[in-house]
Amino acid sequence: MVRRIVLLASFIVACLVNAAVTTGMLAPEFKLQDQHGNWHKLSDYRGKWVVLYFYPKDETPGCTIEARNFRDAQAELAALNAVVIGISLDDVKSHADFAKTEKLNFPILADVDQKAAKAYGVLTSLGPIKYTKRETFIIDPAGNVVKHYADVAPKRHANEVIQDLKKLSVELAN
């Protein structure tokens, strides 16, 4: 019960102030559809490491490189008990096309109402165009944010995440 209250309070505060999520806090919950129209909640992944990455736009160069690298790293991530979830403001149809073109083997979620982006503090704009910053959060099996990447280089990011997950897994085990 206390955990639910803390989760709700963290989500409300993050939504109200669009504050950046920081390490050590309970990750804000979300409920979003993936490229197949299936619903996902963060709480569905309790017991696993979650690599939650926000990206600006489907089928753009940096976003495509990042998605391909996460796609190609799936076996290594699964061996670490980790799942990858991508989120952008694009809709389900755009995600379906992107996932099909790039043969993505992980969910990419449509945050069309911008609630998750606001909760994680990654919503930004260029004039009237809103999009998410390219940022990643590693969430531990208990649902806590344990690593935040505010500066992501798409070409090397998947490998960086894998190395950090290995270290974090050892730390959690000790």
mmCIF file of N, CA and C in Angstrom, residues 32-108:
data_model
loop_
_atom_site.group_PDB
_atom_site.id
_atom_site.type_symbol
_atom_site.label_atom_id
_atom_site.label_comp_id
_atom_site.label_asym_id
_atom_site.label_seq_id
_atom_site.Cartn_x
_atom_site.Cartn_y
_atom_site.Cartn_z
ATOM 1 N N LEU A 32 0.493 2.918 -22.196
ATOM 2 C CA LEU A 32 0.572 3.362 -23.586
ATOM 3 C C LEU A 32 0.464 2.170 -24.536
ATOM 4 N N GLN A 33 0.050 2.457 -25.779
ATOM 5 C CA GLN A 33 -0.048 1.419 -26.799
ATOM 6 C C GLN A 33 1.241 1.299 -27.592
ATOM 7 N N ASP A 34 1.550 0.055 -27.972
ATOM 8 C CA ASP A 34 2.730 -0.186 -28.795
ATOM 9 C C ASP A 34 2.382 -0.201 -30.278
ATOM 10 N N GLN A 35 3.348 -0.567 -31.084
ATOM 11 C CA GLN A 35 3.190 -0.573 -32.527
ATOM 12 C C GLN A 35 2.150 -1.577 -33.025
ATOM 13 N N HIS A 36 1.729 -2.513 -32.170
ATOM 14 C CA HIS A 36 0.716 -3.501 -32.539
ATOM 15 C C HIS A 36 -0.648 -3.163 -31.947
ATOM 16 N N GLY A 37 -0.721 -2.058 -31.216
ATOM 17 C CA GLY A 37 -1.970 -1.674 -30.568
ATOM 18 C C GLY A 37 -2.156 -2.283 -29.188
ATOM 19 N N ASN A 38 -1.148 -3.007 -28.698
ATOM 20 C CA ASN A 38 -1.215 -3.618 -27.363
ATOM 21 C C ASN A 38 -0.848 -2.586 -26.302
ATOM 22 N N TRP A 39 -1.511 -2.674 -25.159
ATOM 23 C CA TRP A 39 -1.261 -1.744 -24.062
ATOM 24 C C TRP A 39 -0.123 -2.246 -23.186
ATOM 25 N N HIS A 40 0.696 -1.318 -22.730
ATOM 26 C CA HIS A 40 1.807 -1.617 -21.825
ATOM 27 C C HIS A 40 1.772 -0.648 -20.661
ATOM 28 N N LYS A 41 1.997 -1.203 -19.463
ATOM 29 C CA LYS A 41 2.189 -0.387 -18.261
ATOM 30 C C LYS A 41 3.591 -0.700 -17.740
ATOM 31 N N LEU A 42 4.215 0.283 -17.153
ATOM 32 C CA LEU A 42 5.543 0.037 -16.588
ATOM 33 C C LEU A 42 5.471 -1.088 -15.559
ATOM 34 N N SER A 43 4.419 -1.110 -14.778
ATOM 35 C CA SER A 43 4.286 -2.132 -13.733
ATOM 36 C C SER A 43 4.216 -3.554 -14.296
ATOM 37 N N ASP A 44 3.909 -3.707 -15.579
ATOM 38 C CA ASP A 44 3.913 -5.035 -16.215
ATOM 39 C C ASP A 44 5.309 -5.652 -16.208
ATOM 40 N N TYR A 45 6.315 -4.834 -16.035
ATOM 41 C CA TYR A 45 7.697 -5.287 -16.157
ATOM 42 C C TYR A 45 8.414 -5.421 -14.818
ATOM 43 N N ARG A 46 7.673 -5.372 -13.699
ATOM 44 C CA ARG A 46 8.299 -5.562 -12.391
ATOM 45 C C ARG A 46 9.012 -6.916 -12.387
ATOM 46 N N GLY A 47 10.177 -6.940 -11.777
ATOM 47 C CA GLY A 47 10.974 -8.166 -11.748
ATOM 48 C C GLY A 47 12.018 -8.204 -12.857
ATOM 49 N N LYS A 48 11.970 -7.242 -13.761
ATOM 50 C CA LYS A 48 12.947 -7.139 -14.846
ATOM 51 C C LYS A 48 13.585 -5.749 -14.822
ATOM 52 N N TRP A 49 14.765 -5.668 -15.380
ATOM 53 C CA TRP A 49 15.370 -4.375 -15.639
ATOM 54 C C TRP A 49 14.667 -3.785 -16.843
ATOM 55 N N VAL A 50 14.382 -2.497 -16.822
ATOM 56 C CA VAL A 50 13.736 -1.834 -17.953
ATOM 57 C C VAL A 50 14.659 -0.738 -18.474
ATOM 58 N N VAL A 51 14.924 -0.811 -19.767
ATOM 59 C CA VAL A 51 15.658 0.248 -20.453
ATOM 60 C C VAL A 51 14.581 1.054 -21.178
ATOM 61 N N LEU A 52 14.236 2.179 -20.593
ATOM 62 C CA LEU A 52 13.175 3.029 -21.120
ATOM 63 C C LEU A 52 13.827 4.188 -21.856
ATOM 64 N N TYR A 53 13.714 4.142 -23.189
ATOM 65 C CA TYR A 53 14.374 5.209 -23.937
ATOM 66 C C TYR A 53 13.365 6.041 -24.705
ATOM 67 N N PHE A 54 13.524 7.330 -24.576
ATOM 68 C CA PHE A 54 12.693 8.297 -25.285
ATOM 69 C C PHE A 54 13.479 8.763 -26.500
ATOM 70 N N TYR A 55 12.783 8.920 -27.606
ATOM 71 C CA TYR A 55 13.444 9.379 -28.823
ATOM 72 C C TYR A 55 12.532 10.361 -29.555
ATOM 73 N N PRO A 56 13.109 11.261 -30.346
ATOM 74 C CA PRO A 56 12.310 12.335 -30.947
ATOM 75 C C PRO A 56 11.305 11.921 -32.015
ATOM 76 N N LYS A 57 11.701 11.082 -32.978
ATOM 77 C CA LYS A 57 10.817 10.869 -34.128
ATOM 78 C C LYS A 57 11.161 9.578 -34.859
ATOM 79 N N ASP A 58 10.121 8.813 -35.225
ATOM 80 C CA ASP A 58 10.306 7.610 -36.025
ATOM 81 C C ASP A 58 10.984 7.947 -37.347
ATOM 82 N N GLU A 59 11.816 7.018 -37.782
ATOM 83 C CA GLU A 59 12.437 7.046 -39.114
ATOM 84 C C GLU A 59 13.324 8.256 -39.393
ATOM 85 N N THR A 60 13.870 8.848 -38.346
ATOM 86 C CA THR A 60 14.878 9.890 -38.524
ATOM 87 C C THR A 60 16.242 9.225 -38.306
ATOM 88 N N PRO A 61 17.309 9.802 -38.810
ATOM 89 C CA PRO A 61 18.605 9.109 -38.782
ATOM 90 C C PRO A 61 19.077 8.644 -37.399
ATOM 91 N N GLY A 62 19.150 9.542 -36.428
ATOM 92 C CA GLY A 62 19.629 9.152 -35.101
ATOM 93 C C GLY A 62 18.705 8.144 -34.421
ATOM 94 N N CYS A 63 17.416 8.332 -34.572
ATOM 95 C CA CYS A 63 16.442 7.437 -33.940
ATOM 96 C C CYS A 63 16.495 6.045 -34.564
ATOM 97 N N THR A 64 16.729 5.992 -35.865
ATOM 98 C CA THR A 64 16.835 4.712 -36.557
ATOM 99 C C THR A 64 18.080 3.964 -36.112
ATOM 100 N N ILE A 65 19.203 4.652 -36.025
ATOM 101 C CA ILE A 65 20.449 4.020 -35.561
ATOM 102 C C ILE A 65 20.266 3.474 -34.152
ATOM 103 N N GLU A 66 19.693 4.285 -33.270
ATOM 104 C CA GLU A 66 19.490 3.860 -31.878
ATOM 105 C C GLU A 66 18.584 2.634 -31.813
ATOM 106 N N ALA A 67 17.480 2.653 -32.548
ATOM 107 C CA ALA A 67 16.540 1.529 -32.541
ATOM 108 C C ALA A 67 17.186 0.254 -33.093
ATOM 109 N N ARG A 68 17.933 0.379 -34.170
ATOM 110 C CA ARG A 68 18.617 -0.796 -34.738
ATOM 111 C C ARG A 68 19.602 -1.396 -33.742
ATOM 112 N N ASN A 69 20.332 -0.539 -33.049
ATOM 113 C CA ASN A 69 21.307 -1.047 -32.086
ATOM 114 C C ASN A 69 20.635 -1.750 -30.913
ATOM 115 N N PHE A 70 19.511 -1.218 -30.441
ATOM 116 C CA PHE A 70 18.764 -1.927 -29.392
ATOM 117 C C PHE A 70 18.196 -3.233 -29.941
ATOM 118 N N ARG A 71 17.715 -3.219 -31.173
ATOM 119 C CA ARG A 71 17.213 -4.438 -31.812
ATOM 120 C C ARG A 71 18.304 -5.508 -31.842
ATOM 121 N N ASP A 72 19.483 -5.121 -32.279
ATOM 122 C CA ASP A 72 20.581 -6.074 -32.436
ATOM 123 C C ASP A 72 21.144 -6.546 -31.101
ATOM 124 N N ALA A 73 20.865 -5.828 -30.028
ATOM 125 C CA ALA A 73 21.375 -6.178 -28.697
ATOM 126 C C ALA A 73 20.364 -6.992 -27.872
ATOM 127 N N GLN A 74 19.241 -7.370 -28.457
ATOM 128 C CA GLN A 74 18.182 -8.021 -27.685
ATOM 129 C C GLN A 74 18.630 -9.278 -26.953
ATOM 130 N N ALA A 75 19.410 -10.131 -27.578
ATOM 131 C CA ALA A 75 19.844 -11.365 -26.921
ATOM 132 C C ALA A 75 20.682 -11.066 -25.680
ATOM 133 N N GLU A 76 21.599 -10.125 -25.811
ATOM 134 C CA GLU A 76 22.451 -9.764 -24.676
ATOM 135 C C GLU A 76 21.648 -9.100 -23.562
ATOM 136 N N LEU A 77 20.686 -8.261 -23.936
ATOM 137 C CA LEU A 77 19.834 -7.613 -22.937
ATOM 138 C C LEU A 77 18.939 -8.632 -22.229
ATOM 139 N N ALA A 78 18.389 -9.568 -22.982
ATOM 140 C CA ALA A 78 17.540 -10.607 -22.381
ATOM 141 C C ALA A 78 18.339 -11.456 -21.398
ATOM 142 N N ALA A 79 19.599 -11.722 -21.711
ATOM 143 C CA ALA A 79 20.461 -12.485 -20.807
ATOM 144 C C ALA A 79 20.691 -11.743 -19.497
ATOM 145 N N LEU A 80 20.524 -10.426 -19.522
ATOM 146 C CA LEU A 80 20.670 -9.608 -18.315
ATOM 147 C C LEU A 80 19.324 -9.362 -17.626
ATOM 148 N N ASN A 81 18.273 -10.076 -18.065
ATOM 149 C CA ASN A 81 16.920 -9.913 -17.529
ATOM 150 C C ASN A 81 16.406 -8.493 -17.758
ATOM 151 N N ALA A 82 16.740 -7.945 -18.942
ATOM 152 C CA ALA A 82 16.353 -6.574 -19.265
ATOM 153 C C ALA A 82 15.450 -6.539 -20.496
ATOM 154 N N VAL A 83 14.520 -5.604 -20.476
ATOM 155 C CA VAL A 83 13.670 -5.341 -21.631
ATOM 156 C C VAL A 83 13.896 -3.901 -22.066
ATOM 157 N N VAL A 84 13.743 -3.682 -23.363
ATOM 158 C CA VAL A 84 13.865 -2.339 -23.926
ATOM 159 C C VAL A 84 12.476 -1.873 -24.313
ATOM 160 N N ILE A 85 12.182 -0.629 -23.980
ATOM 161 C CA ILE A 85 10.925 -0.001 -24.375
ATOM 162 C C ILE A 85 11.269 1.385 -24.911
ATOM 163 N N GLY A 86 10.868 1.647 -26.142
ATOM 164 C CA GLY A 86 11.056 2.963 -26.728
ATOM 165 C C GLY A 86 9.762 3.757 -26.638
ATOM 166 N N ILE A 87 9.878 5.067 -26.496
ATOM 167 C CA ILE A 87 8.701 5.946 -26.435
ATOM 168 C C ILE A 87 8.983 7.206 -27.234
ATOM 169 N N SER A 88 8.010 7.584 -28.066
ATOM 170 C CA SER A 88 8.033 8.897 -28.709
ATOM 171 C C SER A 88 6.597 9.393 -28.803
ATOM 172 N N LEU A 89 6.437 10.598 -29.299
ATOM 173 C CA LEU A 89 5.094 11.174 -29.438
ATOM 174 C C LEU A 89 4.384 10.713 -30.703
ATOM 175 N N ASP A 90 5.067 9.951 -31.556
ATOM 176 C CA ASP A 90 4.441 9.446 -32.771
ATOM 177 C C ASP A 90 3.283 8.512 -32.430
ATOM 178 N N ASP A 91 2.347 8.368 -33.368
ATOM 179 C CA ASP A 91 1.177 7.525 -33.128
ATOM 180 C C ASP A 91 1.457 6.050 -33.435
ATOM 181 N N VAL A 92 0.482 5.205 -33.129
ATOM 182 C CA VAL A 92 0.618 3.758 -33.291
ATOM 183 C C VAL A 92 0.934 3.400 -34.745
ATOM 184 N N LYS A 93 0.262 4.029 -35.701
ATOM 185 C CA LYS A 93 0.501 3.731 -37.124
ATOM 186 C C LYS A 93 1.937 4.051 -37.516
ATOM 187 N N SER A 94 2.441 5.202 -37.109
ATOM 188 C CA SER A 94 3.823 5.564 -37.398
ATOM 189 C C SER A 94 4.780 4.540 -36.785
ATOM 190 N N HIS A 95 4.503 4.152 -35.541
ATOM 191 C CA HIS A 95 5.336 3.144 -34.877
ATOM 192 C C HIS A 95 5.270 1.811 -35.607
ATOM 193 N N ALA A 96 4.092 1.419 -36.072
ATOM 194 C CA ALA A 96 3.944 0.154 -36.797
ATOM 195 C C ALA A 96 4.799 0.162 -38.060
ATOM 196 N N ASP A 97 4.761 1.254 -38.798
ATOM 197 C CA ASP A 97 5.553 1.365 -40.018
ATOM 198 C C ASP A 97 7.048 1.325 -39.708
ATOM 199 N N PHE A 98 7.463 2.069 -38.690
ATOM 200 C CA PHE A 98 8.872 2.127 -38.287
ATOM 201 C C PHE A 98 9.354 0.743 -37.830
ATOM 202 N N ALA A 99 8.560 0.092 -36.983
ATOM 203 C CA ALA A 99 8.934 -1.220 -36.455
ATOM 204 C C ALA A 99 9.037 -2.256 -37.578
ATOM 205 N N LYS A 100 8.122 -2.184 -38.532
ATOM 206 C CA LYS A 100 8.145 -3.126 -39.653
ATOM 207 C C LYS A 100 9.368 -2.883 -40.539
ATOM 208 N N THR A 101 9.618 -1.635 -40.880
ATOM 209 C CA THR A 101 10.758 -1.283 -41.732
ATOM 210 C C THR A 101 12.074 -1.712 -41.092
ATOM 211 N N GLU A 102 12.216 -1.483 -39.791
ATOM 212 C CA GLU A 102 13.476 -1.756 -39.088
ATOM 213 C C GLU A 102 13.501 -3.113 -38.383
ATOM 214 N N LYS A 103 12.416 -3.885 -38.531
ATOM 215 C CA LYS A 103 12.323 -5.216 -37.898
ATOM 216 C C LYS A 103 12.599 -5.141 -36.393
ATOM 217 N N LEU A 104 11.946 -4.183 -35.745
ATOM 218 C CA LEU A 104 12.159 -3.987 -34.311
ATOM 219 C C LEU A 104 11.512 -5.120 -33.530
ATOM 220 N N ASN A 105 12.235 -5.622 -32.553
ATOM 221 C CA ASN A 105 11.800 -6.766 -31.760
ATOM 222 C C ASN A 105 11.547 -6.387 -30.304
ATOM 223 N N PHE A 106 11.122 -5.168 -30.105
ATOM 224 C CA PHE A 106 10.776 -4.675 -28.776
ATOM 225 C C PHE A 106 9.667 -3.637 -28.955
ATOM 226 N N PRO A 107 8.919 -3.361 -27.890
ATOM 227 C CA PRO A 107 7.822 -2.394 -28.016
ATOM 228 C C PRO A 107 8.301 -0.950 -28.134
ATOM 229 N N ILE A 108 7.665 -0.234 -29.036
ATOM 230 C CA ILE A 108 7.817 1.218 -29.087
ATOM 231 C C ILE A 108 6.426 1.785 -28.843
#
